[in-house]
PDB file of C-alpha atoms in Angstrom:
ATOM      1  CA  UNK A1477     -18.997 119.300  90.688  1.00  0.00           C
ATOM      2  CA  UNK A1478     -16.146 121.390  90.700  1.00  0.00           C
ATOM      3  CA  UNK A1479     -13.894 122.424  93.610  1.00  0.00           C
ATOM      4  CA  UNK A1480     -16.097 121.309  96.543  1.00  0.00           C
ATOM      5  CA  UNK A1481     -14.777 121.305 100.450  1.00  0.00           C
ATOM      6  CA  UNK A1482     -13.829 117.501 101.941  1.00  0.00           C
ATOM      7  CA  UNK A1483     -16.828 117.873 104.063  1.00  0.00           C
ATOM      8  CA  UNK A1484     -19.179 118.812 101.511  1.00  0.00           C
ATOM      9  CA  UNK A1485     -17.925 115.902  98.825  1.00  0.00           C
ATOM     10  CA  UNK A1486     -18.431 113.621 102.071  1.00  0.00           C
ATOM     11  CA  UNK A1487     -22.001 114.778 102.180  1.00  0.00           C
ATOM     12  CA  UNK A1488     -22.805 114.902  98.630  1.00  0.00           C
ATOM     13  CA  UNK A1489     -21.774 111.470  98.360  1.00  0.00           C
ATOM     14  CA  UNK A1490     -23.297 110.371 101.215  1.00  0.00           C
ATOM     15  CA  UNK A1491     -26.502 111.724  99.380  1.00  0.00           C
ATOM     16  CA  UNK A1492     -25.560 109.495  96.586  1.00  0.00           C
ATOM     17  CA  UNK A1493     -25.425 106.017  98.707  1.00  0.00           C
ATOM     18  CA  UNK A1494     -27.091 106.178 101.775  1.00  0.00           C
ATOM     19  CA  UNK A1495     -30.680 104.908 102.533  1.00  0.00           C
ATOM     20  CA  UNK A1496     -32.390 108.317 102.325  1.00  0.00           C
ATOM     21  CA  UNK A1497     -33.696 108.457 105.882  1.00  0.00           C
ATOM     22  CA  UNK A1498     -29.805 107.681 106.855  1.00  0.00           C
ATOM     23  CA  UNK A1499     -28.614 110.676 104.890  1.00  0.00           C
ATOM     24  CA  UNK A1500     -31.562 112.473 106.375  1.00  0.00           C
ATOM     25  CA  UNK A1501     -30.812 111.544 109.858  1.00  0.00           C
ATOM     26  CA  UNK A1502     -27.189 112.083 109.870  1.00  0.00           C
ATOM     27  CA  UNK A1503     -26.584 114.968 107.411  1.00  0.00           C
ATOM     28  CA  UNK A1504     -29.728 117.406 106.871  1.00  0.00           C
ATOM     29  CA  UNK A1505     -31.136 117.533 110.863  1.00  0.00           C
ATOM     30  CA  UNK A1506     -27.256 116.147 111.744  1.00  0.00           C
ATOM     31  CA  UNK A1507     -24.148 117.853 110.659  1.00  0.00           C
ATOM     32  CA  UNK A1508     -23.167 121.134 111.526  1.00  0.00           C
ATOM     33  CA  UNK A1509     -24.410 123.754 109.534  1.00  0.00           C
ATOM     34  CA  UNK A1510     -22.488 124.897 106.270  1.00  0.00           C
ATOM     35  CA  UNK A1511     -23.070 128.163 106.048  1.00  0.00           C
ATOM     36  CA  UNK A1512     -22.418 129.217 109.794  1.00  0.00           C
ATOM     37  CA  UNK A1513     -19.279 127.572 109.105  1.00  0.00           C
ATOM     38  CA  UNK A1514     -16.982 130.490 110.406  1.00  0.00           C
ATOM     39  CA  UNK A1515     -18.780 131.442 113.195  1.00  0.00           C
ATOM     40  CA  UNK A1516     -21.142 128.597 114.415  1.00  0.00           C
ATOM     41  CA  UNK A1517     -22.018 130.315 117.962  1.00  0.00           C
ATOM     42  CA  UNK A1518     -23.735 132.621 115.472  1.00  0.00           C
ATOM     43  CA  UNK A1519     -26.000 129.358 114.116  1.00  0.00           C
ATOM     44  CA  UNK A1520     -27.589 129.241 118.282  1.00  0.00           C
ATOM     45  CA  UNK A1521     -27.790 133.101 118.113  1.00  0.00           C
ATOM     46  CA  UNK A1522     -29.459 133.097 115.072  1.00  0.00           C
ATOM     47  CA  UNK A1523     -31.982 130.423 115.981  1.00  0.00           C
ATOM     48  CA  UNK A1524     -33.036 132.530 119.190  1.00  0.00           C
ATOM     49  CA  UNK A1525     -33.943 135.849 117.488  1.00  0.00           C
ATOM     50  CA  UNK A1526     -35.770 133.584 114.903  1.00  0.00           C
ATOM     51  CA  UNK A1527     -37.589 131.945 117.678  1.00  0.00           C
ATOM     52  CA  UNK A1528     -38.298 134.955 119.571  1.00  0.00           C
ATOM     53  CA  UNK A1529     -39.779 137.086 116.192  1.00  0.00           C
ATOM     54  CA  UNK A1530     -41.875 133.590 115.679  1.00  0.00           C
ATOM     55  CA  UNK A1531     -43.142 133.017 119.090  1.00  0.00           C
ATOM     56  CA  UNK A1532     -41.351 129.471 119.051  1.00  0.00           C
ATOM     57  CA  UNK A1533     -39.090 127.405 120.938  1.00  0.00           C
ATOM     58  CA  UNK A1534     -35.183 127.644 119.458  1.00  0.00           C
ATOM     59  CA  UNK A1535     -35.013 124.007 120.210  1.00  0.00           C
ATOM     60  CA  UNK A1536     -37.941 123.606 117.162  1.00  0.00           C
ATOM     61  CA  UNK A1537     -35.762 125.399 114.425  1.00  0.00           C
ATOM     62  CA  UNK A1538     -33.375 123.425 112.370  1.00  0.00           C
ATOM     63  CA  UNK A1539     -31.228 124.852 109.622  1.00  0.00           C
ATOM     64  CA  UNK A1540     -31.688 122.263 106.583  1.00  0.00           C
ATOM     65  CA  UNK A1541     -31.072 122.512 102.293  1.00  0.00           C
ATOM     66  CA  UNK A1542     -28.203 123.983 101.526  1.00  0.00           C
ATOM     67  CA  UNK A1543     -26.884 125.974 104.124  1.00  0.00           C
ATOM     68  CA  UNK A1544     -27.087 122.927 105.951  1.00  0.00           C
ATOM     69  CA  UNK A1545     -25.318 121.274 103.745  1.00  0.00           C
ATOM     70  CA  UNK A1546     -23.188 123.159 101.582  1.00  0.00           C
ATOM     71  CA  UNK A1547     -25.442 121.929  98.329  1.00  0.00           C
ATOM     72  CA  UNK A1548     -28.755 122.170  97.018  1.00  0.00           C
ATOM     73  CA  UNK A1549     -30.978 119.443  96.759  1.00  0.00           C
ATOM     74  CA  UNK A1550     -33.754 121.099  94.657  1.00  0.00           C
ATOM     75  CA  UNK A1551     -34.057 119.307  91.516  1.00  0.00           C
ATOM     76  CA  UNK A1552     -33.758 122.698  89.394  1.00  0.00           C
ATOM     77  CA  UNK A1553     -30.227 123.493  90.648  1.00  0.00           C
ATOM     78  CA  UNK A1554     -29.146 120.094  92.048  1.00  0.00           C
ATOM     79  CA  UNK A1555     -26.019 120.204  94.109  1.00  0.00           C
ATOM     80  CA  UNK A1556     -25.381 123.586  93.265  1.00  0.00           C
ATOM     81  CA  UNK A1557     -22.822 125.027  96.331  1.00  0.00           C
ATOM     82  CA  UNK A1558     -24.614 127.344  99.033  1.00  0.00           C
ATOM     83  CA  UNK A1559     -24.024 131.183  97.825  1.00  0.00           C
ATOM     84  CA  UNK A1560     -24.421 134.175  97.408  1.00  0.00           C
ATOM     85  CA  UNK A1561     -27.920 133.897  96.412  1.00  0.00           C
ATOM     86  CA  UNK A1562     -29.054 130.624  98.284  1.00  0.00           C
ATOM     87  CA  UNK A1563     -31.890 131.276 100.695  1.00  0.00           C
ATOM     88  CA  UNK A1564     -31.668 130.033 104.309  1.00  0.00           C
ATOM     89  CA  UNK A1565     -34.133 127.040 104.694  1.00  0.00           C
ATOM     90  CA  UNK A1566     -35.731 126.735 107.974  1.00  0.00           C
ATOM     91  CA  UNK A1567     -37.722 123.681 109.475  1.00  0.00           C
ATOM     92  CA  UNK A1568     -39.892 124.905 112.783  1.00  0.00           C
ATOM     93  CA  UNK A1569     -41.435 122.596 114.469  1.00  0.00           C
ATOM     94  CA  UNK A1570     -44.420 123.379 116.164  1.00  0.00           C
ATOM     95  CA  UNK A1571     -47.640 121.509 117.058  1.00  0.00           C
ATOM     96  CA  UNK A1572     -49.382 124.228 118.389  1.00  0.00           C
ATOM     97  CA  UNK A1573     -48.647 126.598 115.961  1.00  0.00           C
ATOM     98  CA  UNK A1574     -49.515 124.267 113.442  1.00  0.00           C
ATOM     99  CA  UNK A1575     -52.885 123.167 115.424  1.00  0.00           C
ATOM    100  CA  UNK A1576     -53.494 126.751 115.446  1.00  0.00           C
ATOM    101  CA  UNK A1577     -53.399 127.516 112.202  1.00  0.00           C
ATOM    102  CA  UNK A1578     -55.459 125.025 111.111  1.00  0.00           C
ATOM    103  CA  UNK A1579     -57.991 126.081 113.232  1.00  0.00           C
ATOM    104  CA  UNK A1580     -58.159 129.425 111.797  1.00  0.00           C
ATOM    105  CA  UNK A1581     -58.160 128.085 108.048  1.00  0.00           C
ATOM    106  CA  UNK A1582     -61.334 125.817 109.284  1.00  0.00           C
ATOM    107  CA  UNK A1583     -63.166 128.553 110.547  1.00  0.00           C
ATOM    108  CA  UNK A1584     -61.762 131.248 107.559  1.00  0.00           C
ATOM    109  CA  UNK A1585     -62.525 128.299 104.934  1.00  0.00           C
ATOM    110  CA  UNK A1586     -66.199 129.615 103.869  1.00  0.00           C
ATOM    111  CA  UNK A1587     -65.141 133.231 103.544  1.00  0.00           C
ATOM    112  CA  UNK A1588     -62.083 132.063 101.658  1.00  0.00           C
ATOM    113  CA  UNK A1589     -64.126 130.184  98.909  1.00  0.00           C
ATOM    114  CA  UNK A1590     -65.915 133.333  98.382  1.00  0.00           C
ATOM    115  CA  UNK A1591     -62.377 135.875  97.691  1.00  0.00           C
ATOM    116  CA  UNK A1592     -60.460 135.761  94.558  1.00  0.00           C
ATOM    117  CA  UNK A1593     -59.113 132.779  92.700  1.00  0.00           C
ATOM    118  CA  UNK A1594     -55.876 133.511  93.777  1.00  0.00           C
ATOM    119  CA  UNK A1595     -57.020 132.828  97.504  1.00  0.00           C
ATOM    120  CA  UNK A1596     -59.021 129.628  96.927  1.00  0.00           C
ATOM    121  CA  UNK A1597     -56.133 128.191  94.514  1.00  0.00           C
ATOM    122  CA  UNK A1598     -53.877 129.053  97.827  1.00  0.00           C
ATOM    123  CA  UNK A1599     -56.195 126.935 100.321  1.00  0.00           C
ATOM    124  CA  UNK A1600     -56.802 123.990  97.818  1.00  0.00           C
ATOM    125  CA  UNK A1601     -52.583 123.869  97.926  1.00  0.00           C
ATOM    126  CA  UNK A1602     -52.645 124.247 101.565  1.00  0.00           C
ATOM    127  CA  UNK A1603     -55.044 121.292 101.787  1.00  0.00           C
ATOM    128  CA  UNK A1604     -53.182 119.381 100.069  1.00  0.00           C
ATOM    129  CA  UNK A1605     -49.846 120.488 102.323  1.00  0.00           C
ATOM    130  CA  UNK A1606     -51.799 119.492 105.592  1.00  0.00           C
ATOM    131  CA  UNK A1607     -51.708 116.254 104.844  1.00  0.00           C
ATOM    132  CA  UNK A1608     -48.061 115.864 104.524  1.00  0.00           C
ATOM    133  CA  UNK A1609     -47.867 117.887 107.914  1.00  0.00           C
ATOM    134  CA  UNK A1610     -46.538 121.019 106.834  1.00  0.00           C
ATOM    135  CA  UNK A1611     -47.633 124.575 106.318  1.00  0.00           C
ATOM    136  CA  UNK A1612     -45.669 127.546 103.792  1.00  0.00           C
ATOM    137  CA  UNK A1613     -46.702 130.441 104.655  1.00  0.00           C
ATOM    138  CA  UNK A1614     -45.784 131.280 100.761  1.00  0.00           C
ATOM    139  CA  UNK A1615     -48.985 128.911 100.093  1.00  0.00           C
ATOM    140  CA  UNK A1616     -51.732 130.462 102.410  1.00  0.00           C
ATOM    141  CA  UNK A1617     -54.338 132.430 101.788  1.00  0.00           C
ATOM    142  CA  UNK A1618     -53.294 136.060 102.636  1.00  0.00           C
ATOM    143  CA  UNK A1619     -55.874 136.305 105.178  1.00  0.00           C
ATOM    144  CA  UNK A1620     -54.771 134.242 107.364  1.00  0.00           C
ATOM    145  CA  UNK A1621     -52.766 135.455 110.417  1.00  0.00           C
ATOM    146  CA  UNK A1622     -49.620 133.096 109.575  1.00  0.00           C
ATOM    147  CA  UNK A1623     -49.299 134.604 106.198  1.00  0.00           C
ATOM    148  CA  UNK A1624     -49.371 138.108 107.331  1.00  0.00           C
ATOM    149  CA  UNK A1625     -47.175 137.432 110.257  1.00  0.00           C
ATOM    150  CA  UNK A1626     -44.793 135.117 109.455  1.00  0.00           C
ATOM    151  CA  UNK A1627     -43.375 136.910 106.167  1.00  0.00           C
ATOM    152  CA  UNK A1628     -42.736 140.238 107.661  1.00  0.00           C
ATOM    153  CA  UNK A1629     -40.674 138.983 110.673  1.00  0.00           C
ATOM    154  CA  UNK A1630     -38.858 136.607 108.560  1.00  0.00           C
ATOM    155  CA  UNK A1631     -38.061 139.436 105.807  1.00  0.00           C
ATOM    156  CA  UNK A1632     -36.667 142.273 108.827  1.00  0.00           C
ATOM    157  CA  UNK A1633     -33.369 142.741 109.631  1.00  0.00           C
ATOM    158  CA  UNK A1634     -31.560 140.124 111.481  1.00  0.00           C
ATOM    159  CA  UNK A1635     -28.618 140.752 114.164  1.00  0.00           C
ATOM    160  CA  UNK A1636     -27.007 137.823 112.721  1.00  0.00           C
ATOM    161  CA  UNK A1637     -24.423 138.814 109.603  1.00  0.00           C
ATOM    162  CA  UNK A1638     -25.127 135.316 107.849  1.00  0.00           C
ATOM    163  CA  UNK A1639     -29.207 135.760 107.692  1.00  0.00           C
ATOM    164  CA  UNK A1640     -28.172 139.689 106.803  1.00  0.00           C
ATOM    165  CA  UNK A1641     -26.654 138.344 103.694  1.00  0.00           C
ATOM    166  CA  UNK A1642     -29.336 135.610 103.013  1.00  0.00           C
ATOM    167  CA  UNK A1643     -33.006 135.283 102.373  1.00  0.00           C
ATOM    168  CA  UNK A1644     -34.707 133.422 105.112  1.00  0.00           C
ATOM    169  CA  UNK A1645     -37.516 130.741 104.653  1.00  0.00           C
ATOM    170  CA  UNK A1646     -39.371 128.822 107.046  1.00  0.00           C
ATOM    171  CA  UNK A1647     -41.822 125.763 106.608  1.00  0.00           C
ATOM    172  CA  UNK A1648     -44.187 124.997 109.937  1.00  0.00           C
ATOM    173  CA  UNK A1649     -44.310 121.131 110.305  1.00  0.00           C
ATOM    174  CA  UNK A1650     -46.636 119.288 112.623  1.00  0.00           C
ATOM    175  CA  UNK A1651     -44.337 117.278 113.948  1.00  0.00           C
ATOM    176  CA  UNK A1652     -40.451 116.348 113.455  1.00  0.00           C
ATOM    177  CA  UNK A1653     -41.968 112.817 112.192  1.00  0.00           C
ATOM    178  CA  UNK A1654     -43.591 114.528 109.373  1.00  0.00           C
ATOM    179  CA  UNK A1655     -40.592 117.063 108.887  1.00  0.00           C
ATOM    180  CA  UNK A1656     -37.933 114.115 108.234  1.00  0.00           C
ATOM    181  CA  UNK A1657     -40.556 111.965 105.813  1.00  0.00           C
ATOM    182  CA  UNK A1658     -41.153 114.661 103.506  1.00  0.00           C
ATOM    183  CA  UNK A1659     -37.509 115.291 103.165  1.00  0.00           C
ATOM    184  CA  UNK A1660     -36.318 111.488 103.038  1.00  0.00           C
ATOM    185  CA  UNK A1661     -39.334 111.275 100.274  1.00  0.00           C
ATOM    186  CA  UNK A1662     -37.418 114.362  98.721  1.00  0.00           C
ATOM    187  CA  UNK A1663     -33.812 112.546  98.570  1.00  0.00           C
ATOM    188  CA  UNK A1664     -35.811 109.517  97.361  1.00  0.00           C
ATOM    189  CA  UNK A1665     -36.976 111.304  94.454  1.00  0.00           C
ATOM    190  CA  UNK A1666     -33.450 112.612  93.540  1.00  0.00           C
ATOM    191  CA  UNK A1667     -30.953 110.262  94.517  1.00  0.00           C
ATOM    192  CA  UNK A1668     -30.763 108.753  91.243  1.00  0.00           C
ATOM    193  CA  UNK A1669     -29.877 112.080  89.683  1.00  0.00           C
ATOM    194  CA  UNK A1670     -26.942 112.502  92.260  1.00  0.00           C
ATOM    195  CA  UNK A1671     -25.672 109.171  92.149  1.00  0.00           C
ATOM    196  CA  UNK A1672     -25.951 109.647  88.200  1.00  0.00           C
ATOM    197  CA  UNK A1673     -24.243 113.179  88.508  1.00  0.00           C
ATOM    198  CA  UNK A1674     -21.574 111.807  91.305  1.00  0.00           C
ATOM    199  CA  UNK A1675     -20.469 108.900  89.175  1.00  0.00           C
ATOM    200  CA  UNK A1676     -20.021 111.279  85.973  1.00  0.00           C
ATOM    201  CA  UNK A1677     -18.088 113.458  88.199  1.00  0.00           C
ATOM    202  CA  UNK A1678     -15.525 110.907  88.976  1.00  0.00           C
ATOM    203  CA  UNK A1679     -14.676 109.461  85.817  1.00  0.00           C
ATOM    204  CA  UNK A1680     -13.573 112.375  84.310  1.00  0.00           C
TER     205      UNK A1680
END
């Protein structure tokens, strides 16, 4: 795993024995995030011009993958350090926003059947998404008013020097319930591959 902070190697092997909801609990929506680090004012700062672009409260946006903690937890790249090229993972939750949004993809649902593949291959993923409680705005149809808003604002400049340096992602979740089962479900899935990876690291 190579030369990895205390706090990190605490996290990564908390991911590696703790019930996942635990680790979920106390590290990814818990522990103070990795890569405002140096300046972690900037983390509340950052959070507020987020909210403000998204017409959210700041109090719904949580920092979580790895600049949360300090390490990926995508299966392709697993554990790989926060970077240079890691994006900025945000949770926002919102029920209204989410409420609204469905709305529009009920009434935009006929006219959506009828557009390209592309489109109707977007809203058969974003059905699928709903039920889970959580919207990309990578996965809808480009029609739709979150798609065209949402990317824009989150691809603008930012005042704050970390999200300068960093792409910056956002998921919509119905509710923090949903947001904190899908990503317990996620450690679930690769826990075995960190504990696997954690134990190989310390016998060598």
């Amino acid at each position: 795993m190579g030369q990895r902070h205390p706090e990190v190697l605490e996290r990564i092997r908390d991911a590696a024995s703790l019930a996942a909801r635990e680790f979920i609990d106390r590290h990814l929506f818990g522990c103070s995030p990795w890569a405002f680090r140096a300046s972690p004012a900037e983390y509340d700062d950052f959070r507020g011009e987020l909210a403000h672009r998204l017409s959210v409260d700041a109090a719904e946006i949580t920092l979580v993958g790895s600049g949360r903690l300090g390490f990926s937890l995508n299966p392709h790249h697993l554990l790989s350090a926060f970077g240079a090229a890691s994006d900025l993972d945000v949770v926002i939750v919102s029920s209204a926003t989410f409420d609204e949004a469905w709305t529009e993809l009920i009434e935009k649902a006929a006219d959506i059947a009828l557009a390209s593949e592309e489109e109707r291959r977007r809203l058969k993923k974003v059905k699928e998404n709903f039920f889970l409680g959580f919207l990309r705005p990578d996965h809808l149809p480009l029609t739709t008013k979150l798609a065209s808003d949402w990317f824009p604002k989150l691809a603008s400049r930012f005042e704050s020097q970390v999200a300068r340096r960093h792409e910056v992602k956002a998921w919509l979740f119905k509710s923090e319930l949903h947001a904190r089962v899908l990503y317990s479900d996620h450690v679930s899935r690769v826990q075995s591959d960190i504990k696997r990876m954690v134990s190989f690291a310390e016998s060598e």
